[in-house]
Amino acid sequence: VLLMDEPLSALDENLREEMRREVGNLQQILGVTTIFVTHDQREALSMSDKILVMKDGRKQQEGPPEAVYNQPVNHFVADFLGHSNFITGEVIEDHNGPVNVRNETGDVLLAENKGRFSTGDKVELVVRAQRFDAFPRDAFKPVEGMNHFEGRIKDRSYMGGEVSYFIELGTGREIHIISLMRTRLYDIGEAVSVQVSPRHCHLIAAD
């Protein structure tokens, strides 16, 4: 067993990307079981056959990268592995397909249910920042069956192919979205509409 303890942490981004590929290729060629310790989520997701998330020496979740990323079992895993938004609420109706969740402001949202939650359960709705779509408010046409929010751009960070936006909703809540640079940058203060599919809204038990 080969143990690698944050071997790429001191490298610049381009060299880290190159070395991630090189280490992965060598591991496959040599066939050596490798434990790769990292705090970098991209390294964990891109290089692993299996991810083990730990907190205070205790295992929180273990599984393939796609499962751990898309179906976190608790708040810590969802927050640690990726950029997530958390909305607390209560399941008010469960049935086949998406369930209805009433959040703390009284709004009803749709979320995918894996069969774990029933009416009356206190939950957190987890939405990854990359799952939201943002539109200019004047040009937005709501899509039936989607969750919708309206707000204004509070802050933004341009990252080349992506843009990170912090959007202040009318309720005072703030959501974080990471959007591909498809059209144009939204200006700080600009009114936008945001939507997300229920299948990208993952439920976990409220702490």
XYZ file of C-alpha atoms in Angstrom:
207
model
C 0.000 0.000 0.000
C 1.340 3.406 -1.011
C 0.452 6.343 1.281
C 0.586 9.825 -0.278
C 0.010 12.655 2.202
C -0.944 15.847 0.283
C 1.916 15.401 -2.237
C 0.696 18.131 -4.617
C -0.228 20.874 -2.151
C 2.826 23.083 -2.890
C 2.418 23.076 -6.688
C 0.764 25.713 -8.866
C -2.597 24.881 -10.430
C -1.403 23.874 -13.906
C 1.352 21.645 -12.541
C -1.075 20.107 -10.045
C -3.406 19.171 -12.888
C -0.531 17.586 -14.824
C 0.709 15.683 -11.775
C -2.799 14.439 -10.912
C -2.925 12.768 -14.311
C 0.624 11.439 -13.984
C 0.058 9.943 -10.536
C -3.208 8.382 -11.715
C -1.543 6.817 -14.759
C 1.346 5.441 -12.703
C -1.021 3.982 -10.137
C -2.961 2.168 -12.860
C 0.225 0.880 -14.537
C 1.817 -0.337 -11.309
C -1.404 -1.644 -9.788
C -0.486 -0.381 -6.321
C -3.281 0.287 -3.844
C -2.867 3.970 -2.976
C -4.229 6.010 -0.085
C -4.192 9.671 -1.160
C -4.712 12.208 1.645
C -5.953 15.605 0.441
C -8.052 18.612 1.393
C -8.519 19.498 -2.295
C -11.939 18.358 -3.513
C -10.840 18.292 -7.167
C -8.015 15.914 -6.337
C -10.326 13.710 -4.307
C -13.022 13.540 -6.978
C -10.780 13.206 -10.035
C -8.238 10.686 -8.724
C -10.273 8.308 -6.573
C -12.071 5.036 -7.117
C -13.444 5.451 -3.601
C -13.623 8.467 -1.295
C -13.563 8.337 2.500
C -14.613 11.560 4.238
C -13.473 11.852 7.854
C -14.136 14.297 10.697
C -12.388 14.202 14.087
C -11.023 10.761 13.277
C -14.448 9.283 12.468
C -15.756 8.138 9.114
C -18.624 10.253 7.820
C -19.185 8.674 4.404
C -17.498 6.227 2.069
C -18.220 5.414 -1.558
C -17.575 6.204 -5.225
C -16.869 9.893 -5.970
C -20.170 10.409 -7.810
C -22.223 8.971 -4.947
C -20.445 10.909 -2.204
C -20.679 14.175 -4.153
C -24.283 13.863 -5.326
C -25.743 12.053 -2.298
C -23.996 13.354 0.848
C -25.301 11.731 4.024
C -24.994 14.775 6.288
C -24.281 18.518 6.427
C -20.543 18.099 7.004
C -19.985 15.964 3.895
C -22.124 18.232 1.707
C -20.296 21.332 2.946
C -16.801 19.813 2.833
C -16.983 18.266 -0.626
C -18.146 21.060 -2.914
C -19.915 24.411 -2.825
C -23.376 23.839 -1.371
C -26.454 25.825 -0.427
C -28.511 24.662 2.558
C -32.212 25.391 3.039
C -33.884 24.117 6.209
C -37.501 23.017 6.150
C -40.109 20.355 6.830
C -41.567 17.713 4.535
C -45.272 18.572 4.180
C -46.193 16.004 1.558
C -44.452 12.855 0.374
C -45.523 10.828 -2.621
C -44.044 9.185 -5.676
C -41.596 11.575 -7.293
C -40.484 14.895 -5.772
C -41.720 15.770 -2.276
C -42.945 19.132 -1.017
C -40.736 20.887 1.536
C -41.823 24.080 3.316
C -38.813 26.216 4.210
C -38.395 28.653 7.093
C -39.909 31.531 5.087
C -43.047 29.538 4.266
C -42.203 28.871 0.616
C -42.835 25.363 -0.710
C -40.020 23.754 -2.700
C -39.792 20.478 -4.584
C -36.994 18.035 -3.773
C -35.981 14.554 -4.818
C -36.687 11.954 -2.145
C -34.786 8.670 -2.006
C -37.520 7.193 0.197
C -35.891 8.164 3.478
C -38.203 10.998 4.522
C -41.891 11.255 5.377
C -44.375 14.017 6.131
C -43.354 15.965 9.231
C -39.621 15.198 9.020
C -37.234 18.115 9.589
C -34.770 18.275 6.717
C -32.082 20.287 5.006
C -32.315 20.740 1.271
C -28.848 20.684 -0.324
C -28.255 22.314 -3.710
C -24.816 22.426 -5.282
C -23.803 25.876 -6.501
C -23.260 24.557 -10.041
C -26.847 23.249 -10.284
C -28.563 26.656 -10.385
C -29.338 28.489 -13.613
C -29.533 32.301 -13.549
C -31.403 34.541 -15.991
C -32.050 38.295 -16.350
C -35.329 38.820 -14.485
C -37.042 40.626 -17.366
C -36.299 37.785 -19.801
C -37.114 34.888 -17.473
C -39.972 32.492 -18.241
C -40.739 30.084 -15.360
C -40.679 26.370 -16.139
C -43.370 24.253 -14.503
C -42.038 21.758 -11.975
C -38.855 23.747 -11.259
C -37.913 25.676 -8.119
C -37.650 29.434 -8.683
C -36.009 32.270 -6.758
C -35.731 35.982 -7.398
C -32.978 38.240 -6.123
C -30.153 40.617 -6.916
C -26.463 40.041 -7.504
C -24.707 40.944 -4.261
C -21.174 39.920 -5.236
C -19.378 38.086 -8.022
C -15.996 36.580 -8.838
C -14.937 36.098 -12.442
C -12.945 32.869 -12.866
C -12.475 32.663 -16.610
C -14.856 29.987 -17.873
C -16.975 30.238 -14.731
C -18.461 33.021 -12.644
C -19.223 32.744 -8.931
C -22.266 34.788 -7.890
C -23.711 35.515 -4.472
C -27.381 36.385 -4.866
C -29.449 38.085 -2.177
C -33.061 36.927 -2.223
C -36.028 39.022 -1.172
C -36.295 37.009 2.049
C -32.824 38.120 3.156
C -31.363 34.708 2.343
C -28.220 34.532 0.223
C -27.486 31.760 -2.251
C -24.238 30.918 -4.013
C -24.235 29.849 -7.646
C -21.374 29.003 -9.987
C -22.385 29.588 -13.582
C -20.646 28.744 -16.846
C -19.771 31.860 -18.831
C -22.301 31.245 -21.635
C -23.526 34.758 -22.369
C -22.480 37.747 -20.279
C -21.547 38.770 -16.777
C -24.356 39.918 -14.519
C -23.647 43.216 -12.797
C -23.626 43.712 -9.042
C -27.101 44.947 -8.110
C -28.728 43.453 -11.208
C -32.100 41.720 -10.731
C -32.030 38.029 -11.700
C -34.226 34.964 -11.566
C -32.775 31.626 -10.557
C -34.151 28.131 -11.053
C -33.107 24.610 -10.126
C -34.584 21.204 -10.881
C -35.970 19.124 -7.967
C -33.662 16.275 -8.990
C -30.722 18.500 -8.021
C -32.239 19.202 -4.593
C -30.942 16.529 -2.233
C -32.481 15.968 1.205
C -30.554 15.225 4.388
C -31.743 15.063 7.980
C -31.651 18.391 9.816
C -29.045 18.518 12.617
